[in-house]
Coordinates of C-alpha atoms and ligand atoms in Angstrom, one line a residue:
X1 CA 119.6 96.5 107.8
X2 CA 118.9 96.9 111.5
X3 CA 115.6 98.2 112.4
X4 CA 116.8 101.5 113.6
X5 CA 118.6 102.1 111.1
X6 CA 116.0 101.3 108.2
X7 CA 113.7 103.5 110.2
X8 CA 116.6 106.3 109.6
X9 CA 116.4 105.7 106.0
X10 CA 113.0 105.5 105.6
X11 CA 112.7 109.2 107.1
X12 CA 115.3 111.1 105.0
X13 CA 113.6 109.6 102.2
X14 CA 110.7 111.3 103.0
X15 CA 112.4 114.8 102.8
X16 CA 115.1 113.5 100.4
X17 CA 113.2 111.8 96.8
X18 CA 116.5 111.3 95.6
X19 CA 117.0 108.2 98.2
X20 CA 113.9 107.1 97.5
X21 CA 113.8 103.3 95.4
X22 CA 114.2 103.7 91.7
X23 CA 111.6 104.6 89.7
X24 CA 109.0 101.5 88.7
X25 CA 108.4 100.7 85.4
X26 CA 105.3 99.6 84.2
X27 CA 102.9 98.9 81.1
X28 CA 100.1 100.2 82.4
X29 CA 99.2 102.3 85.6
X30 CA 95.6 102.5 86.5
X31 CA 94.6 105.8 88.7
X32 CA 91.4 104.2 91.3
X33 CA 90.5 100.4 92.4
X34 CA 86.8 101.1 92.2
X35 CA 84.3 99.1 89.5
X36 CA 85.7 100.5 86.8
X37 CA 89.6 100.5 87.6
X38 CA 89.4 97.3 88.7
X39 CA 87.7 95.7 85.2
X40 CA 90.2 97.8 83.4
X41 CA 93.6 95.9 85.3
X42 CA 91.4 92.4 84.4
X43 CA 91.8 93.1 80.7
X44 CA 95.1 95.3 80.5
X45 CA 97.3 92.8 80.3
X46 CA 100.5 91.5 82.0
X47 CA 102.6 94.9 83.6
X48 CA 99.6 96.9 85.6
X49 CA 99.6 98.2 88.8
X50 CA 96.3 99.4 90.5
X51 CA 96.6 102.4 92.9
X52 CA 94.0 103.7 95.3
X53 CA 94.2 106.1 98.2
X54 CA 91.4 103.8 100.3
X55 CA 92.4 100.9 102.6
X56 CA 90.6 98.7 100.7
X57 CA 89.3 98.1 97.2
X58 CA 85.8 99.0 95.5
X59 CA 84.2 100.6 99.0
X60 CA 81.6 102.0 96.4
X61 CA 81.0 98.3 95.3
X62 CA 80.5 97.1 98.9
X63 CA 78.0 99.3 100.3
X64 CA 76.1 99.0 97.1
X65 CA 72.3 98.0 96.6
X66 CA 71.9 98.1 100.1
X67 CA 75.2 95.7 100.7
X68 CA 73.8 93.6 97.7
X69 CA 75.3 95.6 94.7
X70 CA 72.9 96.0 92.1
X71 CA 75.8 95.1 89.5
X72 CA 73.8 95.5 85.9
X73 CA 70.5 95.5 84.3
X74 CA 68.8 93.2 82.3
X75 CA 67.7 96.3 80.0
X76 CA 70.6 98.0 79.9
X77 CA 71.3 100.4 76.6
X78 CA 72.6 103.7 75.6
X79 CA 68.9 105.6 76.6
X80 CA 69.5 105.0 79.5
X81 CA 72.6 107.4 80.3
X82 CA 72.7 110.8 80.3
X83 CA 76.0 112.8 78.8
X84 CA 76.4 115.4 76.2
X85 CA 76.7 113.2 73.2
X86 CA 73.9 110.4 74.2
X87 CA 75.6 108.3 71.4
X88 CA 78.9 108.1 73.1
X89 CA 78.1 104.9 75.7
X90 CA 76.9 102.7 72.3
X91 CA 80.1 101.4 71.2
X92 CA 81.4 100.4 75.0
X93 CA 78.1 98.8 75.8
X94 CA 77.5 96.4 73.1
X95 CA 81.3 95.4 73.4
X96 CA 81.1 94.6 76.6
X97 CA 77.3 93.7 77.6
X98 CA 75.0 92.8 80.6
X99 CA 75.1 89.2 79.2
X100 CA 79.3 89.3 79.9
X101 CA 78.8 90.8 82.8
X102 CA 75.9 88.1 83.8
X103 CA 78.3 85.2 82.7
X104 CA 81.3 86.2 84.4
X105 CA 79.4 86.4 87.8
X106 CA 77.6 82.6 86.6
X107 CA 81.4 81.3 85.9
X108 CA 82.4 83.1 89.6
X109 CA 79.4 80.7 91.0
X110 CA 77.6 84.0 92.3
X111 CA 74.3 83.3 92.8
X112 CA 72.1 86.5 91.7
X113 CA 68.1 87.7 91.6
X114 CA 66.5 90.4 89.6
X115 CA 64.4 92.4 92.2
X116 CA 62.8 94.9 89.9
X117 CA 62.3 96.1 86.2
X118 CA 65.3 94.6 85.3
X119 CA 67.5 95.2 88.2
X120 CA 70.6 92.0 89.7
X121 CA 71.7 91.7 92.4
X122 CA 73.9 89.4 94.3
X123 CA 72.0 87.1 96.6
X124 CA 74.1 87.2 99.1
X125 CA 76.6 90.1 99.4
X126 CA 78.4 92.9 97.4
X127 CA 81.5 91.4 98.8
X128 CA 81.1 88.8 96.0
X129 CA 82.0 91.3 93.1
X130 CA 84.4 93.5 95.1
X131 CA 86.0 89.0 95.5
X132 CA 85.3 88.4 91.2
X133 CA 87.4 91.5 90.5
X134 CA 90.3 91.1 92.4
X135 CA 90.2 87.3 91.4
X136 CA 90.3 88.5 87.9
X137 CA 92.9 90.8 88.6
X138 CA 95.0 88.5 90.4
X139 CA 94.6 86.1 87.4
X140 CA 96.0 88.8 85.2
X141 CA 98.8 89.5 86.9
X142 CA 98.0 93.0 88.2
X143 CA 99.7 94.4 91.0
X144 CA 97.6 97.0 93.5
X145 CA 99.0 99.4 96.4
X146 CA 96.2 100.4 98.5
X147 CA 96.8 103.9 100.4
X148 CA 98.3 105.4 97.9
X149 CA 98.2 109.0 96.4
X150 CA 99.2 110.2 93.5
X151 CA 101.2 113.4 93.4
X152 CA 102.5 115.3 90.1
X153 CA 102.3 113.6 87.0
X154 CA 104.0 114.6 84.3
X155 CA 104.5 113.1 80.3
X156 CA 107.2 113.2 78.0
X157 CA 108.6 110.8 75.7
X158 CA 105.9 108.4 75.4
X159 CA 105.8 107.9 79.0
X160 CA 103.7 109.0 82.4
X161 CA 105.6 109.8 85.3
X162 CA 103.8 109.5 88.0
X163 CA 104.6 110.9 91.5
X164 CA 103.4 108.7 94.4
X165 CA 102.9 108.5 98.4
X166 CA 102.6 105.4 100.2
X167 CA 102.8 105.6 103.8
X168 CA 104.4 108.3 103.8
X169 CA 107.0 107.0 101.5
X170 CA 107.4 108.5 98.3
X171 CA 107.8 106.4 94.8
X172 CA 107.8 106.7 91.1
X173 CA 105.8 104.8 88.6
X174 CA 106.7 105.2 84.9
X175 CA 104.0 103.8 83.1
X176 CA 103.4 103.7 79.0
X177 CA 99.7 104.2 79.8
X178 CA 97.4 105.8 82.5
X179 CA 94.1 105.1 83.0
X180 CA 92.0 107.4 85.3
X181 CA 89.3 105.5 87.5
X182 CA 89.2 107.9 90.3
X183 CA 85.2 108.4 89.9
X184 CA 83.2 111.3 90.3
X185 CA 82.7 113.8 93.5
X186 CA 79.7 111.6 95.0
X187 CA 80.2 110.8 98.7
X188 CA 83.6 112.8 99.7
X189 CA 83.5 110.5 103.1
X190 CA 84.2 107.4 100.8
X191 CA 87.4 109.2 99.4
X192 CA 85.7 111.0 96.2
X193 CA 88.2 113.8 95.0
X194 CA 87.1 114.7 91.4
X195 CA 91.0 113.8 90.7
X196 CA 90.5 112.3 87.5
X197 CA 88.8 116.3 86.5
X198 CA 91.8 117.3 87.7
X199 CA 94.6 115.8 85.4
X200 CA 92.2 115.2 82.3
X201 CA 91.6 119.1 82.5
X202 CA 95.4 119.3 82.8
X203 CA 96.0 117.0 79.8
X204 CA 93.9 119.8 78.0
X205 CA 90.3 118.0 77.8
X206 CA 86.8 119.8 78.8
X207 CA 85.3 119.0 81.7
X208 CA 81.7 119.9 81.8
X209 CA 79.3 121.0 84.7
X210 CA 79.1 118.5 87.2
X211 CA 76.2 118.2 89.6
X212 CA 75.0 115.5 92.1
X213 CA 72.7 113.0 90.8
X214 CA 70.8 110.3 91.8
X215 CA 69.9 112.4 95.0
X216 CA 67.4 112.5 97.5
X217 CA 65.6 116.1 96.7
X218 CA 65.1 118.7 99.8
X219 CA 62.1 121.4 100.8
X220 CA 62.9 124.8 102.3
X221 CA 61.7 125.2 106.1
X222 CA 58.4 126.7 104.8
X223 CA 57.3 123.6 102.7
X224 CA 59.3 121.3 105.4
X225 CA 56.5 122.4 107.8
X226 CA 53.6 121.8 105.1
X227 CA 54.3 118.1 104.4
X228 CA 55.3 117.8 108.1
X229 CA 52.2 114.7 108.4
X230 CA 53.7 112.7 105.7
X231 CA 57.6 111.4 106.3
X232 CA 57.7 107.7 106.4
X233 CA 55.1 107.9 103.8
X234 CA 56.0 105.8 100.2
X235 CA 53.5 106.3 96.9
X236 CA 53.7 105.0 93.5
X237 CA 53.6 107.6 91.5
X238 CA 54.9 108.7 87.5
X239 CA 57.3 112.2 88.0
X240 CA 58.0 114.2 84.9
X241 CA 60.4 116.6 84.6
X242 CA 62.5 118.0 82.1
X243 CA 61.0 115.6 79.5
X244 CA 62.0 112.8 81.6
X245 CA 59.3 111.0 83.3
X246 CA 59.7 107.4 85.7
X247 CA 57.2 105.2 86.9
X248 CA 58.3 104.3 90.6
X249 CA 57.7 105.1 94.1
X250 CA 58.2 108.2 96.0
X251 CA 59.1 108.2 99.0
X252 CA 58.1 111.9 101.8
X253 CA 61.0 111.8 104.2
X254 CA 62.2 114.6 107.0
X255 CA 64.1 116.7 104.5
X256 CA 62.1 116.4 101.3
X257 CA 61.9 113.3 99.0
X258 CA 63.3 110.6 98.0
X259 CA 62.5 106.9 97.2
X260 CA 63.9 105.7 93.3
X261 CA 61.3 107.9 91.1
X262 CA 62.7 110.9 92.7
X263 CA 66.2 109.9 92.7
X264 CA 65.8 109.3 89.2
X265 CA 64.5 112.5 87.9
X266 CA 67.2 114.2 90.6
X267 CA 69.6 114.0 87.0
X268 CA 67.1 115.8 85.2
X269 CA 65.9 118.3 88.0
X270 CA 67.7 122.1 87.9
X271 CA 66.9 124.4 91.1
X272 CA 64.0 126.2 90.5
X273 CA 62.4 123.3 88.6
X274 CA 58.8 121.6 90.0
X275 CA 58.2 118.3 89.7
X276 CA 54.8 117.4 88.1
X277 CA 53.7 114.4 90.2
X278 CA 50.9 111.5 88.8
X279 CA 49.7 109.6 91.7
X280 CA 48.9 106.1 91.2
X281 CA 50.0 106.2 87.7
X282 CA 48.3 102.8 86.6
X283 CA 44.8 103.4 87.2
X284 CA 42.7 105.5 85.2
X285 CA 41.8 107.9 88.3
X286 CA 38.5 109.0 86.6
X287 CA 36.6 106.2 85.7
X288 CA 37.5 104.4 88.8
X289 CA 35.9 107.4 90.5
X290 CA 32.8 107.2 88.4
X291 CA 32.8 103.9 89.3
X292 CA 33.4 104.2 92.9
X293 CA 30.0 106.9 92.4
X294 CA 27.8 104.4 90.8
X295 CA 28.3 101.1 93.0
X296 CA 28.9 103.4 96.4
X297 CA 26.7 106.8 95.9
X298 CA 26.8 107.1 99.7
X299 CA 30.3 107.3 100.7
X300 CA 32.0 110.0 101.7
X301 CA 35.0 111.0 98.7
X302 CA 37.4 111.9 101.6
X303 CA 37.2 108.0 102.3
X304 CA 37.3 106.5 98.5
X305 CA 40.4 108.9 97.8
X306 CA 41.9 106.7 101.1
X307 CA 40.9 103.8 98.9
X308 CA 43.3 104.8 96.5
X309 CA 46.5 106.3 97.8
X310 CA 48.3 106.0 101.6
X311 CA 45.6 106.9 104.4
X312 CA 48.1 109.6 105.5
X313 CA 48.8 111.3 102.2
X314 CA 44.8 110.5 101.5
X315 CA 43.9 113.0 104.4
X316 CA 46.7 115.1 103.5
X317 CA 45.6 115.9 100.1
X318 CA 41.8 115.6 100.9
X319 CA 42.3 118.8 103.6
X320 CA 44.8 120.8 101.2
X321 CA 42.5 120.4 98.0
X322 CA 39.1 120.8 100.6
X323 CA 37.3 117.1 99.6
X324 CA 34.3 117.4 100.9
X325 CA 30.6 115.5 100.3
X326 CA 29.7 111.8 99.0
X327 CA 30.1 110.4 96.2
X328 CA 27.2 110.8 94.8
X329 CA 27.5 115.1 95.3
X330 CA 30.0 115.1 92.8
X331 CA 29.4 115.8 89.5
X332 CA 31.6 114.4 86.4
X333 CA 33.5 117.8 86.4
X334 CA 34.3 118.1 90.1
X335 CA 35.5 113.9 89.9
X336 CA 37.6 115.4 86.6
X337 CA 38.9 118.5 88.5
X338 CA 40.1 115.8 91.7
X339 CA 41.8 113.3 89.0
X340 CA 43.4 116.7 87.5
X341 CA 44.7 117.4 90.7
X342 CA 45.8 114.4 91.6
X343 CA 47.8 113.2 88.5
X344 CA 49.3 116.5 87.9
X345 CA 50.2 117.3 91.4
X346 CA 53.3 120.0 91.4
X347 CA 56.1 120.0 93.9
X348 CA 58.9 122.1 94.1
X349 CA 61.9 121.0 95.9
X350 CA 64.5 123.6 97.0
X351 CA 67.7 121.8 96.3
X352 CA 69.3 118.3 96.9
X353 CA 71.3 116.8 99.6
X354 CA 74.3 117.2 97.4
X355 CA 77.6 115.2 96.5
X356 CA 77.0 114.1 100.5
X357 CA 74.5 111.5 99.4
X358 CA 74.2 111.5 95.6
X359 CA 74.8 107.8 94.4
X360 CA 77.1 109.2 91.3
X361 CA 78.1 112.6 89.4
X362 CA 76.3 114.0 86.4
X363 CA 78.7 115.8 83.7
X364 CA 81.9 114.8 83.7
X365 CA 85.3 115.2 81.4
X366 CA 83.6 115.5 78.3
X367 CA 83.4 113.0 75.9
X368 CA 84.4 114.8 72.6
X369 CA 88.0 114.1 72.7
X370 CA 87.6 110.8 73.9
X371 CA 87.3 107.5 71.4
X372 CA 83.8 106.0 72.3
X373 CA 85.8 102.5 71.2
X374 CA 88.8 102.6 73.6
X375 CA 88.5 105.5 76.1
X376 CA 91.7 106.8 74.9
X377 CA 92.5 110.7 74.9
X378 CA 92.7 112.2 71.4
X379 CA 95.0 114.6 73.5
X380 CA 97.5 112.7 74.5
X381 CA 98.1 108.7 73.6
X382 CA 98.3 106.5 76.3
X383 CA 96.0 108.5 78.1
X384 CA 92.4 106.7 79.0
X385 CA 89.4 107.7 81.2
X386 CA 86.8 105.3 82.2
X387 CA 84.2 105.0 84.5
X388 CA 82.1 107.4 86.5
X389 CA 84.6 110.1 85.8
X390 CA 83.3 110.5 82.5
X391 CA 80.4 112.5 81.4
X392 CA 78.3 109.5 81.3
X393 CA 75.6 109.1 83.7
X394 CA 73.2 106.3 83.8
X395 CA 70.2 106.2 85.5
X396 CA 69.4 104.2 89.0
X397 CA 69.1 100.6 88.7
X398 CA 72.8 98.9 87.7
X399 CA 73.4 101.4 84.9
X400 CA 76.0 102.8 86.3
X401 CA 78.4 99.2 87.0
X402 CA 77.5 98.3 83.9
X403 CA 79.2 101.6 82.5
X404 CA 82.1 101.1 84.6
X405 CA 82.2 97.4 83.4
X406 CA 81.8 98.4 79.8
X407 CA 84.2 101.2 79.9
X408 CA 87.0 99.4 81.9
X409 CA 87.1 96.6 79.3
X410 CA 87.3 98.8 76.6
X411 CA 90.1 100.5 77.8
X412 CA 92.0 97.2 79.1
X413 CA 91.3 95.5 75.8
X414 CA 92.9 98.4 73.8
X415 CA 95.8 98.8 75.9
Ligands
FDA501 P1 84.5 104.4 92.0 O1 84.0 105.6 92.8 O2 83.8 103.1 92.2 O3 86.0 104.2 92.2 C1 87.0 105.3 92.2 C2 88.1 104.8 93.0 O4 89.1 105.9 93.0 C3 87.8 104.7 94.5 O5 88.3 103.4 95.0 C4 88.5 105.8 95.2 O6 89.0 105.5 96.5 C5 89.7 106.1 94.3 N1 90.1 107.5 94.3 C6 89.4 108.6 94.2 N2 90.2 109.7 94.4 C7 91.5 109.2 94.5 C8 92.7 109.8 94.7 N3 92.8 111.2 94.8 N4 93.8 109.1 94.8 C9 93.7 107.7 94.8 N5 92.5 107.1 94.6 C10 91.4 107.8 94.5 N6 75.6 101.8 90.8 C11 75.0 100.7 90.3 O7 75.0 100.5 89.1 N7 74.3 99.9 91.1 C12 74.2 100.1 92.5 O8 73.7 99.3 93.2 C13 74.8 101.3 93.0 N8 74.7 101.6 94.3 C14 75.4 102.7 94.8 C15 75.2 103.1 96.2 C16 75.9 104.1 96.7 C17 75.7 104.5 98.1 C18 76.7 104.9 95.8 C19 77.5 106.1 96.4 C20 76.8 104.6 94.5 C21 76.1 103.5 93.9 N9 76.2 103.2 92.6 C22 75.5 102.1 92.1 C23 77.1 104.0 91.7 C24 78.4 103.3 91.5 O9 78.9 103.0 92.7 C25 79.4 104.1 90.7 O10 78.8 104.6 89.5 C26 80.6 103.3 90.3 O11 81.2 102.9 91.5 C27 81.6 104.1 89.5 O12 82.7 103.4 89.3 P2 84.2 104.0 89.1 O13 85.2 102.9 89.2 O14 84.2 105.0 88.0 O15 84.4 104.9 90.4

């Protein structure tokens, strides 16, 4: 057909469906190309097709782990996700482990470190994994359209119709099974709709409160102003909260706090909540003072408190809590009464920086009516959500790949 004329065509079909191709028929049509989408079209078989509204696939998986995607962890089990039934992530998990995970990068020649308490990473770029999955997707046969959004979607007779745009161009994809891998709300800017909430609700399943998580935490202008010395400044330091409590480094910035302890406990924090802060968790803060008394009598404690935490946050705290004197003024109850104050230190942030920075979405479509083996609705068959869009929420450090690893094989394999 001419050029013109194909131009022609292609605009009535925009207003007109009815001239639009015929409807495509698939096996299996997977909602999102992200981490967990993208696992699920490796192991669903011949007949998928992968849609996503982005330009490219897995832009979550690229800027990852600082461009390094931190894509499991070594320690990974159901403790460490958060969800309304804590016992929901077991079955996925030990199905489909960090150790397959580890091999299939190993078989993909990808070579990878562990930085921290467990954490892997690529050596060399997130691009590797975003490479792995479409390799394995390719090998399986599965189709993806990239800029595409799906419209209404409707069920009868054992079969999804699914209304889509491409370009502008409307199609139809009739599919026997729909997998939703849209994600959670985190980081609207990359494309997050909370879609998959959306059509599960529809489908007649809960969805339960979401909130950002994994989030740096912000001060009001009033307490902005107080801890206006210390931005830039990074401590190690065990937070408790909420019965949770992590061992990592926190981290003062311009709007509040961040660093991984405090993105962490972000999933546990509610507004309202204050942190309970331990500085320098791993040293008994007490009998190194004593000690510090006996060897050093006649130095000032202003100056053996800089001994033991960042010389900014060390003058900081030392004019707040009035540290005054030597060493050898202070009796066993003031040097218990400084070590009180300094291991139980209370902060209390005024909110978070929201869904504009939060790394992933706490709550989720609850997980009740959902089999813990296969992802599949006990709503409607042929129905599966996986991934982030869950109410599963693992904590920082490759938990949350891993889930969408575990939980996009578990749907594949049972499709
Ligand atoms: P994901 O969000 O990956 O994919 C959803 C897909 O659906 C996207 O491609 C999106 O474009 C598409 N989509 C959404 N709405 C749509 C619509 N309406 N129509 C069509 N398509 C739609 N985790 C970890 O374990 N290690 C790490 O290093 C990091 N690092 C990290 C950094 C940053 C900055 C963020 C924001 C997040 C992380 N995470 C992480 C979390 C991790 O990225 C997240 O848990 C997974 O990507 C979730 O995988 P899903 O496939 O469920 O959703």
């Amino acid at each position: 057909m001419p050029c013109a004329a194909l131009a022609r065509r292609r605009a009535t079909a925009r207003r007109d469906p009815s001239m639009t191709s015929p409807p495509k028929q698939v096996k299996t049509l997977i909602l999102g190309a992200g981490a967990a989408g993208m696992m699920c079209a490796a192991h669903a078989g011949p007949g998928t097709l992968v849609i996503d509204h982005a330009k490219a696939p897995g832009e979550k998986i690229r800027i990852s782990g600082g461009g390094r995607c931190n894509f499991t962890n070594l320690h990974t089990e159901a403790e460490n996700f958060l969800g309304e039934n804590p016992h929901f992530p077991k079955s996925a998990l030990s199905r489909y482990t960090q150790w397959d995970f580890i091999d299939l990068v190993d078989r993909h020649g990808i070579a990878w470190h562990e930085k921290t308490l467990g954490q892997l990473f690529c050596d060399r770029s997130a691009k590797d994994i975003i490479a792995l999955l479409r390799d394995e997707m390719d090998r399986a046969g599965a189709d993806l359209w990239l800029e595409a959004e799906p419209g209404e979607i409707t069920h009868a007779d054992g079969l999804f119709r699914v209304e889509i745009t491409q370009g502008g161009t409307p199609r139809t994809v009739i599919a026997e099974a729909l997998v939703l891998a849209t994600g959670g709300k985190s980081i609207p800017k990359m494309g997050a709709t909370g879609l998959a909430y959306r059509i599960a609700a529809h489908f007649g399943h809960r969805v339960t409160e979401t909130r950002p998580a994994l989030v740096p935490l912000t001060f009001d202008e009033t307490r902005k102003a107080a801890f206006a010395d210390l931005p830039g400044t990074a401590v190690d330091t065990r937070i408790t909260c909420n019965g949770a409590s992590f061992d990592e480094a926190m981290l003062f910035t311009h709007r509040g706090l961040s660093g991984p302890a405090v993105l962490q406990i972000s999933s546990y924090w509610r507004e309202g909540d204050s942190l309970s802060v331990c500085l320098r968790p791993n040293l008994d803060l007490f009998a190194h003072l004593r000690a510090r008394r006996a060897e050093a009598g006649g130095k000032a404690l202003s100056t053996v408190v800089s001994e033991i935490l960042p010389r900014k946050l060390a003058l900081h705290l030392s004019a707040k809590l009035g540290v005054s004197g030597n060493l050898a003024d202070q009796s066993d109850a003031a040097l218990r009464a400084l070590t009180d104050q300094l291991t139980r230190w209370e902060l209390t942030p005024t909110s978070s920086e929201g869904y504009r920075t939060a790394e992933v979405t706490l709550g989720g479509v609850a997980t009740d009516r959902i089999s813990s083996r296969t992802m599949e609705s006990a709503h409607l068959p042929g129905l599966y959500i996986i991934g982030e869009a869950l109410d599963v929420t693992g904590w920082l450090g490759g938990y949350n790949f891993q889930w969408a690893w575990s939980s996009g094989v578990a749907a594949g394999r049972a499709i």
